Amino acid sequence: MSKQTRWTLKSIAKELGVSNATVSNAFNRPDQLSAKRRDDILAACKTLGYYGPNKAAQSLRNGTFNIVALVLPDSVEYMVSDPVASSFMRGVTSVLEKNGINVLLFSGNSDNLNNVVDFVDGFICYGRPRNNALVEQLKTVSKHVVTIDFDIARNASVNINNEQASYEIAKHVLHNQNDKVAILGLRLLDENVLCRVYEHHEFETGQSISHQRLRGYQRALSEANITVADDRIWNIPESSERFANIAAKEVLSASPRPNVIICMSDLIALATMREAIKQGIKIGEELRIVGFDGIDEAARFVPRLTTIHQNSQEKGVIAAELFISKEEKTQEVSYELEIGSSS
């Protein structure tokens, strides 16, 4: 037999002395050959290092790749370490893998979709990408698109009512108009810095998850006749221990010290609780803290964190099912206010 480093269907058929159709049938239509003939052909191909017809070429011909691009709101490195995003991805992959569909993780910081758009069947977009140019492309791309926690008029999305959920948890933790409130926000600004949110930032509450939650908090604060000063709202660029620890130290050293801290994620809330405990502050008495997401650690922490539990894995399952079915509908997932002793 000849030695060749790169085989094609045509060249391998010639090497084996059979037709192109026979080799193709051995890999793709086994019922067209006897079991022995198929086994002999596959064994010979394996010996030569040929593992079947070029899948990329087949995909280009039929326009189906069995690959979905999962567009993340931020960098892949950051998102795979986030427990909420990881839970969502488990839900997505649990459905897609059963249907023979692969997942390509795509960073929300990427310049555009051009590098992948021709090689995927469509997009599942988990949260609004940090680069707004991707949002504009997703609005018009010809491939199927399912969005999660935001809408782009593509008629296939999965959401929880972030604004209402945030209103309910803020309503719960606020006792009276004398409460001194601080908000530890997550990605309220496009700037990748940890800072207080002042008027000069000229930020508007848009359609991101964080802005939806802020609107809910503001509605509850307005009803309670509580005003939160600019220097009592923080922008945290990512939901991580590193940034949350810095913000926690800042907010707990503010004068006067807040007695209510509303956090846009459980990771931020837990970091704040750890710092408060370190400073000897009595959580639930001197300081009330709430989070958002319902991660497992929030339920195990002592004192238990009051939070909004959203089933991120269920959101992933529904998003994948919507993608496969090509249904054009918006589906809302339920949430639950879980009250712990932190509030």
mmCIF file of C-alpha atoms in Angstrom:
data_model
loop_
_atom_site.group_PDB
_atom_site.id
_atom_site.type_symbol
_atom_site.label_atom_id
_atom_site.label_comp_id
_atom_site.label_asym_id
_atom_site.label_seq_id
_atom_site.Cartn_x
_atom_site.Cartn_y
_atom_site.Cartn_z
ATOM 1 C CA MET A 1 0.000 0.000 0.000
ATOM 2 C CA SER A 2 1.077 3.565 -0.707
ATOM 3 C CA LYS A 3 2.173 5.965 1.997
ATOM 4 C CA GLN A 4 0.217 9.207 2.035
ATOM 5 C CA THR A 5 -0.158 11.748 4.834
ATOM 6 C CA ARG A 6 -3.455 13.239 3.669
ATOM 7 C CA TRP A 7 -6.124 11.016 2.186
ATOM 8 C CA THR A 8 -9.284 12.005 0.376
ATOM 9 C CA LEU A 9 -12.316 9.875 -0.367
ATOM 10 C CA LYS A 10 -11.186 9.597 -3.975
ATOM 11 C CA SER A 11 -7.570 8.698 -3.225
ATOM 12 C CA ILE A 12 -8.415 6.149 -0.526
ATOM 13 C CA ALA A 13 -10.932 4.463 -2.848
ATOM 14 C CA LYS A 14 -8.276 4.235 -5.550
ATOM 15 C CA GLU A 15 -5.748 2.824 -3.069
ATOM 16 C CA LEU A 16 -8.211 0.131 -1.948
ATOM 17 C CA GLY A 17 -9.388 -0.617 -5.474
ATOM 18 C CA VAL A 18 -13.038 0.147 -4.780
ATOM 19 C CA SER A 19 -15.476 2.867 -5.827
ATOM 20 C CA ASN A 20 -15.883 6.175 -4.055
ATOM 21 C CA ALA A 21 -19.453 5.152 -3.199
ATOM 22 C CA THR A 22 -18.271 1.960 -1.484
ATOM 23 C CA VAL A 23 -15.936 3.867 0.843
ATOM 24 C CA SER A 24 -18.624 6.470 1.539
ATOM 25 C CA ASN A 25 -21.172 3.739 2.320
ATOM 26 C CA ALA A 26 -18.755 2.039 4.705
ATOM 27 C CA PHE A 27 -18.684 5.188 6.835
ATOM 28 C CA ASN A 28 -22.129 6.668 6.281
ATOM 29 C CA ARG A 29 -24.521 3.951 5.035
ATOM 30 C CA PRO A 30 -23.467 0.615 6.534
ATOM 31 C CA ASP A 31 -26.724 -1.055 5.475
ATOM 32 C CA GLN A 32 -25.544 -0.837 1.849
ATOM 33 C CA LEU A 33 -22.650 -3.283 2.429
ATOM 34 C CA SER A 34 -22.222 -6.700 3.966
ATOM 35 C CA ALA A 35 -20.835 -6.616 7.496
ATOM 36 C CA LYS A 36 -17.582 -8.311 6.415
ATOM 37 C CA ARG A 37 -16.972 -6.001 3.471
ATOM 38 C CA ARG A 38 -17.617 -2.929 5.616
ATOM 39 C CA ASP A 39 -15.317 -4.178 8.376
ATOM 40 C CA ASP A 40 -12.551 -4.928 5.879
ATOM 41 C CA ILE A 41 -12.780 -1.446 4.343
ATOM 42 C CA LEU A 42 -12.861 0.314 7.708
ATOM 43 C CA ALA A 43 -9.889 -1.724 8.953
ATOM 44 C CA ALA A 44 -7.865 -0.880 5.834
ATOM 45 C CA CYS A 45 -8.748 2.807 6.177
ATOM 46 C CA LYS A 46 -7.708 2.805 9.825
ATOM 47 C CA THR A 47 -4.347 1.244 8.931
ATOM 48 C CA LEU A 48 -3.749 3.990 6.379
ATOM 49 C CA GLY A 49 -4.874 6.750 8.757
ATOM 50 C CA TYR A 50 -8.095 7.661 6.972
ATOM 51 C CA TYR A 51 -11.059 8.238 9.281
ATOM 52 C CA GLY A 52 -13.850 9.105 6.918
ATOM 53 C CA PRO A 53 -15.089 11.717 4.454
ATOM 54 C CA ASN A 54 -14.210 15.329 5.244
ATOM 55 C CA LYS A 55 -16.916 16.560 7.622
ATOM 56 C CA ALA A 56 -16.139 20.217 6.945
ATOM 57 C CA ALA A 57 -16.645 19.696 3.227
ATOM 58 C CA GLN A 58 -19.891 17.822 3.862
ATOM 59 C CA SER A 59 -21.097 20.619 6.129
ATOM 60 C CA LEU A 60 -20.280 23.271 3.559
ATOM 61 C CA ARG A 61 -22.262 21.338 0.961
ATOM 62 C CA ASN A 62 -25.386 20.825 3.048
ATOM 63 C CA GLY A 63 -25.136 24.002 5.167
ATOM 64 C CA THR A 64 -25.428 22.144 8.496
ATOM 65 C CA PHE A 65 -22.475 21.982 10.896
ATOM 66 C CA ASN A 66 -23.979 20.611 14.128
ATOM 67 C CA ILE A 67 -22.176 23.396 15.976
ATOM 68 C CA VAL A 68 -23.773 26.163 18.032
ATOM 69 C CA ALA A 69 -21.809 29.243 19.090
ATOM 70 C CA LEU A 70 -22.537 30.033 22.733
ATOM 71 C CA VAL A 71 -21.910 33.780 22.948
ATOM 72 C CA LEU A 72 -20.904 34.763 26.481
ATOM 73 C CA PRO A 73 -21.299 38.273 27.917
ATOM 74 C CA ASP A 74 -17.617 38.496 28.819
ATOM 75 C CA SER A 75 -14.331 36.663 28.256
ATOM 76 C CA VAL A 76 -14.417 32.859 28.173
ATOM 77 C CA GLU A 77 -11.765 32.703 30.918
ATOM 78 C CA TYR A 78 -13.929 34.733 33.291
ATOM 79 C CA MET A 79 -17.260 33.126 32.427
ATOM 80 C CA VAL A 80 -16.187 29.482 32.872
ATOM 81 C CA SER A 81 -15.178 30.321 36.457
ATOM 82 C CA ASP A 82 -18.531 31.934 37.265
ATOM 83 C CA PRO A 83 -20.869 29.465 39.049
ATOM 84 C CA VAL A 84 -24.032 30.954 37.517
ATOM 85 C CA ALA A 85 -22.666 30.831 33.972
ATOM 86 C CA SER A 86 -21.309 27.322 34.545
ATOM 87 C CA SER A 87 -24.743 26.142 35.638
ATOM 88 C CA PHE A 88 -26.301 27.674 32.534
ATOM 89 C CA MET A 89 -23.720 26.002 30.290
ATOM 90 C CA ARG A 90 -24.446 22.619 31.907
ATOM 91 C CA GLY A 91 -28.086 23.051 30.951
ATOM 92 C CA VAL A 92 -27.256 23.981 27.357
ATOM 93 C CA THR A 93 -24.776 21.157 26.787
ATOM 94 C CA SER A 94 -27.007 18.535 28.431
ATOM 95 C CA VAL A 95 -29.541 19.062 25.636
ATOM 96 C CA LEU A 96 -27.254 19.767 22.689
ATOM 97 C CA GLU A 97 -24.938 16.803 23.269
ATOM 98 C CA LYS A 98 -27.879 14.385 23.310
ATOM 99 C CA ASN A 99 -28.789 15.745 19.886
ATOM 100 C CA GLY A 100 -25.286 15.396 18.457
ATOM 101 C CA ILE A 101 -24.655 19.147 18.489
ATOM 102 C CA ASN A 102 -21.324 20.600 19.596
ATOM 103 C CA VAL A 103 -20.826 23.887 21.443
ATOM 104 C CA LEU A 104 -18.308 26.594 20.573
ATOM 105 C CA LEU A 105 -17.664 29.089 23.392
ATOM 106 C CA PHE A 106 -17.420 32.616 22.011
ATOM 107 C CA SER A 107 -16.173 35.630 23.977
ATOM 108 C CA GLY A 108 -18.412 38.654 24.414
ATOM 109 C CA ASN A 109 -15.272 40.775 24.048
ATOM 110 C CA SER A 110 -14.674 39.643 20.455
ATOM 111 C CA ASP A 111 -14.630 42.246 17.695
ATOM 112 C CA ASN A 112 -17.314 40.549 15.580
ATOM 113 C CA LEU A 113 -18.894 37.229 14.618
ATOM 114 C CA ASN A 114 -17.129 36.986 11.269
ATOM 115 C CA ASN A 115 -14.657 34.305 12.322
ATOM 116 C CA VAL A 116 -17.390 31.798 13.180
ATOM 117 C CA VAL A 117 -20.616 32.824 11.453
ATOM 118 C CA ASP A 118 -19.969 30.674 8.355
ATOM 119 C CA PHE A 119 -19.185 27.542 10.373
ATOM 120 C CA VAL A 120 -21.992 27.350 12.943
ATOM 121 C CA ASP A 121 -25.710 26.671 12.702
ATOM 122 C CA GLY A 122 -26.567 29.623 14.891
ATOM 123 C CA PHE A 123 -26.069 31.383 18.211
ATOM 124 C CA ILE A 124 -27.222 31.038 21.799
ATOM 125 C CA CYS A 125 -26.374 34.347 23.461
ATOM 126 C CA TYR A 126 -26.119 34.210 27.268
ATOM 127 C CA GLY A 127 -26.591 37.783 28.458
ATOM 128 C CA ARG A 128 -25.814 40.962 26.574
ATOM 129 C CA PRO A 129 -22.198 40.829 25.275
ATOM 130 C CA ARG A 130 -19.795 43.447 26.594
ATOM 131 C CA ASN A 131 -19.028 44.481 23.003
ATOM 132 C CA ASN A 132 -22.223 46.097 21.732
ATOM 133 C CA ALA A 133 -21.128 45.550 18.125
ATOM 134 C CA LEU A 134 -21.885 41.844 18.610
ATOM 135 C CA VAL A 135 -25.451 42.727 19.615
ATOM 136 C CA GLU A 136 -25.915 44.667 16.398
ATOM 137 C CA GLN A 137 -24.642 41.712 14.361
ATOM 138 C CA LEU A 138 -26.873 39.262 16.198
ATOM 139 C CA LYS A 139 -29.889 41.384 15.269
ATOM 140 C CA THR A 140 -29.308 40.860 11.544
ATOM 141 C CA VAL A 141 -27.319 37.630 11.144
ATOM 142 C CA SER A 142 -29.100 35.085 8.937
ATOM 143 C CA LYS A 143 -28.479 32.180 11.332
ATOM 144 C CA HIS A 144 -30.895 31.221 14.129
ATOM 145 C CA VAL A 145 -30.396 33.189 17.370
ATOM 146 C CA VAL A 146 -31.698 32.561 20.899
ATOM 147 C CA THR A 147 -30.996 35.227 23.533
ATOM 148 C CA ILE A 148 -31.010 34.862 27.309
ATOM 149 C CA ASP A 149 -31.868 37.695 29.714
ATOM 150 C CA PHE A 150 -32.194 40.274 26.950
ATOM 151 C CA ASP A 151 -34.151 40.679 23.730
ATOM 152 C CA ILE A 152 -33.125 41.807 20.255
ATOM 153 C CA ALA A 153 -36.449 41.353 18.444
ATOM 154 C CA ARG A 154 -35.417 37.908 17.137
ATOM 155 C CA ASN A 155 -38.484 36.377 18.866
ATOM 156 C CA ALA A 156 -36.614 33.557 20.601
ATOM 157 C CA SER A 157 -35.488 34.359 24.140
ATOM 158 C CA VAL A 158 -35.386 33.030 27.685
ATOM 159 C CA ASN A 159 -35.643 35.414 30.622
ATOM 160 C CA ILE A 160 -36.454 35.862 34.237
ATOM 161 C CA ASN A 161 -38.092 39.106 35.272
ATOM 162 C CA ASN A 162 -34.902 40.650 36.664
ATOM 163 C CA GLU A 163 -36.522 43.988 37.424
ATOM 164 C CA GLN A 164 -39.422 42.512 39.381
ATOM 165 C CA ALA A 165 -37.183 40.045 41.233
ATOM 166 C CA SER A 166 -34.852 42.872 42.249
ATOM 167 C CA TYR A 167 -37.784 44.998 43.350
ATOM 168 C CA GLU A 168 -39.034 42.173 45.580
ATOM 169 C CA ILE A 169 -35.704 41.524 47.296
ATOM 170 C CA ALA A 170 -35.093 45.253 47.830
ATOM 171 C CA LYS A 171 -38.631 45.635 49.196
ATOM 172 C CA HIS A 172 -37.884 42.817 51.629
ATOM 173 C CA VAL A 173 -34.599 44.206 52.966
ATOM 174 C CA LEU A 174 -35.700 47.849 53.319
ATOM 175 C CA HIS A 175 -37.369 48.567 56.661
ATOM 176 C CA ASN A 176 -37.904 52.329 56.771
ATOM 177 C CA GLN A 177 -36.800 55.647 55.281
ATOM 178 C CA ASN A 178 -33.960 55.927 57.806
ATOM 179 C CA ASP A 179 -32.107 52.995 56.281
ATOM 180 C CA LYS A 180 -28.650 53.918 54.977
ATOM 181 C CA VAL A 181 -28.381 51.961 51.730
ATOM 182 C CA ALA A 182 -25.460 51.055 49.484
ATOM 183 C CA ILE A 183 -25.691 49.172 46.186
ATOM 184 C CA LEU A 184 -22.847 46.984 44.963
ATOM 185 C CA GLY A 185 -23.626 46.908 41.258
ATOM 186 C CA LEU A 186 -22.178 44.593 38.641
ATOM 187 C CA ARG A 187 -21.080 46.002 35.275
ATOM 188 C CA LEU A 188 -23.234 49.110 35.519
ATOM 189 C CA LEU A 189 -20.626 50.974 33.465
ATOM 190 C CA ASP A 190 -18.834 49.997 30.283
ATOM 191 C CA GLU A 191 -15.601 50.958 32.000
ATOM 192 C CA ASN A 192 -13.605 47.980 33.252
ATOM 193 C CA VAL A 193 -12.883 49.583 36.631
ATOM 194 C CA LEU A 194 -14.106 49.293 40.177
ATOM 195 C CA CYS A 195 -15.463 52.694 41.148
ATOM 196 C CA ARG A 196 -18.378 54.625 42.549
ATOM 197 C CA VAL A 197 -21.031 55.625 40.027
ATOM 198 C CA TYR A 198 -21.298 59.417 39.867
ATOM 199 C CA GLU A 199 -23.397 61.721 37.715
ATOM 200 C CA HIS A 200 -20.423 62.519 35.474
ATOM 201 C CA HIS A 201 -20.397 58.916 34.234
ATOM 202 C CA GLU A 202 -23.568 59.768 32.296
ATOM 203 C CA PHE A 203 -24.794 56.219 32.533
ATOM 204 C CA GLU A 204 -28.363 55.271 31.678
ATOM 205 C CA THR A 205 -30.232 52.218 32.841
ATOM 206 C CA GLY A 206 -30.265 50.224 29.623
ATOM 207 C CA GLN A 207 -31.314 46.673 28.834
ATOM 208 C CA SER A 208 -28.453 44.728 30.431
ATOM 209 C CA ILE A 209 -29.219 42.383 33.330
ATOM 210 C CA SER A 210 -27.541 44.789 35.768
ATOM 211 C CA HIS A 211 -29.586 47.757 34.574
ATOM 212 C CA GLN A 212 -32.795 45.758 34.843
ATOM 213 C CA ARG A 213 -31.906 44.915 38.441
ATOM 214 C CA LEU A 214 -30.996 48.502 39.255
ATOM 215 C CA ARG A 215 -34.401 49.660 38.048
ATOM 216 C CA GLY A 216 -36.030 47.177 40.416
ATOM 217 C CA TYR A 217 -33.966 48.438 43.350
ATOM 218 C CA GLN A 218 -34.748 52.054 42.478
ATOM 219 C CA ARG A 219 -38.482 51.356 42.389
ATOM 220 C CA ALA A 220 -38.402 49.821 45.873
ATOM 221 C CA LEU A 221 -36.225 52.663 47.199
ATOM 222 C CA SER A 222 -38.600 55.261 45.768
ATOM 223 C CA GLU A 223 -41.598 53.599 47.433
ATOM 224 C CA ALA A 224 -39.712 53.606 50.746
ATOM 225 C CA ASN A 225 -38.784 57.294 50.320
ATOM 226 C CA ILE A 226 -35.078 56.442 50.469
ATOM 227 C CA THR A 227 -32.512 58.319 48.414
ATOM 228 C CA VAL A 228 -29.200 56.648 47.637
ATOM 229 C CA ALA A 229 -26.372 59.112 47.050
ATOM 230 C CA ASP A 230 -24.057 58.737 44.058
ATOM 231 C CA ASP A 231 -21.152 57.748 46.302
ATOM 232 C CA ARG A 232 -23.202 54.816 47.630
ATOM 233 C CA ILE A 233 -23.513 52.996 44.291
ATOM 234 C CA TRP A 234 -20.491 50.978 43.190
ATOM 235 C CA ASN A 235 -19.602 49.599 39.785
ATOM 236 C CA ILE A 236 -17.867 46.214 40.073
ATOM 237 C CA PRO A 237 -16.510 45.092 36.671
ATOM 238 C CA GLU A 238 -16.920 41.365 37.279
ATOM 239 C CA SER A 239 -18.495 39.025 39.808
ATOM 240 C CA SER A 240 -15.288 37.755 41.384
ATOM 241 C CA GLU A 241 -13.707 37.514 44.835
ATOM 242 C CA ARG A 242 -10.849 39.803 43.802
ATOM 243 C CA PHE A 243 -13.010 42.815 42.938
ATOM 244 C CA ALA A 244 -15.748 42.069 45.474
ATOM 245 C CA ASN A 245 -13.258 42.069 48.371
ATOM 246 C CA ILE A 246 -12.012 45.532 47.423
ATOM 247 C CA ALA A 247 -15.563 46.872 47.115
ATOM 248 C CA ALA A 248 -16.578 45.280 50.425
ATOM 249 C CA LYS A 249 -13.732 47.002 52.271
ATOM 250 C CA GLU A 250 -14.663 50.341 50.700
ATOM 251 C CA VAL A 251 -18.375 50.149 51.443
ATOM 252 C CA LEU A 252 -17.878 49.010 55.038
ATOM 253 C CA SER A 253 -15.413 51.817 55.725
ATOM 254 C CA ALA A 254 -17.761 54.507 54.362
ATOM 255 C CA SER A 255 -19.027 57.099 56.826
ATOM 256 C CA PRO A 256 -21.732 56.785 57.864
ATOM 257 C CA ARG A 257 -21.554 53.037 57.376
ATOM 258 C CA PRO A 258 -24.556 51.577 55.496
ATOM 259 C CA ASN A 259 -26.894 49.330 57.440
ATOM 260 C CA VAL A 260 -28.314 47.848 54.198
ATOM 261 C CA ILE A 261 -26.175 46.573 51.318
ATOM 262 C CA ILE A 262 -27.912 45.350 48.162
ATOM 263 C CA CYS A 263 -25.631 43.225 45.979
ATOM 264 C CA MET A 264 -26.191 42.279 42.341
ATOM 265 C CA SER A 265 -24.683 38.821 42.764
ATOM 266 C CA ASP A 266 -24.258 36.245 45.493
ATOM 267 C CA LEU A 267 -20.479 36.227 45.031
ATOM 268 C CA ILE A 268 -20.373 39.957 45.787
ATOM 269 C CA ALA A 269 -22.715 39.537 48.769
ATOM 270 C CA LEU A 270 -20.700 36.646 50.225
ATOM 271 C CA ALA A 271 -17.439 38.606 49.953
ATOM 272 C CA THR A 272 -19.118 41.501 51.748
ATOM 273 C CA MET A 273 -20.400 39.206 54.496
ATOM 274 C CA ARG A 274 -16.928 37.727 55.030
ATOM 275 C CA GLU A 275 -15.439 41.190 55.389
ATOM 276 C CA ALA A 276 -18.221 42.286 57.763
ATOM 277 C CA ILE A 277 -17.632 39.228 59.945
ATOM 278 C CA LYS A 278 -13.889 39.970 59.950
ATOM 279 C CA GLN A 279 -14.687 43.505 61.207
ATOM 280 C CA GLY A 280 -16.978 42.184 63.937
ATOM 281 C CA ILE A 281 -20.152 43.596 62.379
ATOM 282 C CA LYS A 282 -23.294 41.631 63.304
ATOM 283 C CA ILE A 283 -24.996 40.565 60.077
ATOM 284 C CA GLY A 284 -28.779 40.600 60.285
ATOM 285 C CA GLU A 285 -28.671 43.105 63.153
ATOM 286 C CA GLU A 286 -26.210 45.939 62.491
ATOM 287 C CA LEU A 287 -26.061 45.147 58.796
ATOM 288 C CA ARG A 288 -28.575 43.606 56.399
ATOM 289 C CA ILE A 289 -27.226 42.109 53.148
ATOM 290 C CA VAL A 290 -28.962 40.523 50.161
ATOM 291 C CA GLY A 291 -27.635 38.958 46.951
ATOM 292 C CA PHE A 292 -28.939 37.608 43.665
ATOM 293 C CA ASP A 293 -28.614 34.237 41.850
ATOM 294 C CA GLY A 294 -29.084 31.496 44.438
ATOM 295 C CA ILE A 295 -25.717 29.731 44.111
ATOM 296 C CA ASP A 296 -25.080 26.724 46.349
ATOM 297 C CA GLU A 297 -22.567 28.551 48.542
ATOM 298 C CA ALA A 298 -25.181 31.150 49.492
ATOM 299 C CA ALA A 299 -27.333 28.456 51.096
ATOM 300 C CA ARG A 300 -24.372 26.942 52.987
ATOM 301 C CA PHE A 301 -22.950 30.203 54.321
ATOM 302 C CA VAL A 302 -23.506 31.130 57.978
ATOM 303 C CA PRO A 303 -25.500 33.296 58.323
ATOM 304 C CA ARG A 304 -27.472 32.124 55.303
ATOM 305 C CA LEU A 305 -27.720 34.722 52.562
ATOM 306 C CA THR A 306 -31.069 36.148 51.487
ATOM 307 C CA THR A 307 -31.132 36.003 47.705
ATOM 308 C CA ILE A 308 -33.154 35.560 44.553
ATOM 309 C CA HIS A 309 -32.792 31.990 43.340
ATOM 310 C CA GLN A 310 -32.913 31.607 39.600
ATOM 311 C CA ASN A 311 -32.546 28.158 38.028
ATOM 312 C CA SER A 312 -29.712 28.870 35.605
ATOM 313 C CA GLN A 313 -29.453 25.256 34.493
ATOM 314 C CA GLU A 314 -33.136 25.239 33.570
ATOM 315 C CA LYS A 315 -32.581 28.428 31.557
ATOM 316 C CA GLY A 316 -29.843 26.620 29.649
ATOM 317 C CA VAL A 317 -32.057 23.622 28.942
ATOM 318 C CA ILE A 318 -34.896 25.813 27.663
ATOM 319 C CA ALA A 319 -32.529 27.886 25.511
ATOM 320 C CA ALA A 320 -31.093 24.761 23.869
ATOM 321 C CA GLU A 321 -34.556 23.304 23.273
ATOM 322 C CA LEU A 322 -35.681 26.589 21.711
ATOM 323 C CA PHE A 323 -32.663 26.530 19.431
ATOM 324 C CA ILE A 324 -33.299 22.967 18.260
ATOM 325 C CA SER A 325 -37.039 23.456 17.748
ATOM 326 C CA LYS A 326 -36.519 26.827 16.000
ATOM 327 C CA GLU A 327 -39.595 28.086 17.851
ATOM 328 C CA GLU A 328 -39.947 31.841 17.848
ATOM 329 C CA LYS A 329 -41.230 32.629 21.314
ATOM 330 C CA THR A 330 -40.198 34.300 24.540
ATOM 331 C CA GLN A 331 -40.156 32.052 27.580
ATOM 332 C CA GLU A 332 -40.013 33.355 31.137
ATOM 333 C CA VAL A 333 -38.455 31.216 33.881
ATOM 334 C CA SER A 334 -39.698 31.507 37.446
ATOM 335 C CA TYR A 335 -37.557 32.689 40.371
ATOM 336 C CA GLU A 336 -37.876 32.489 44.140
ATOM 337 C CA LEU A 337 -37.062 34.874 46.972
ATOM 338 C CA GLU A 338 -35.079 32.773 49.457
ATOM 339 C CA ILE A 339 -34.979 34.448 52.845
ATOM 340 C CA GLY A 340 -31.998 33.790 55.079
ATOM 341 C CA SER A 341 -30.812 35.382 58.295
ATOM 342 C CA SER A 342 -28.565 37.908 56.501
ATOM 343 C CA SER A 343 -31.529 40.267 56.092
#
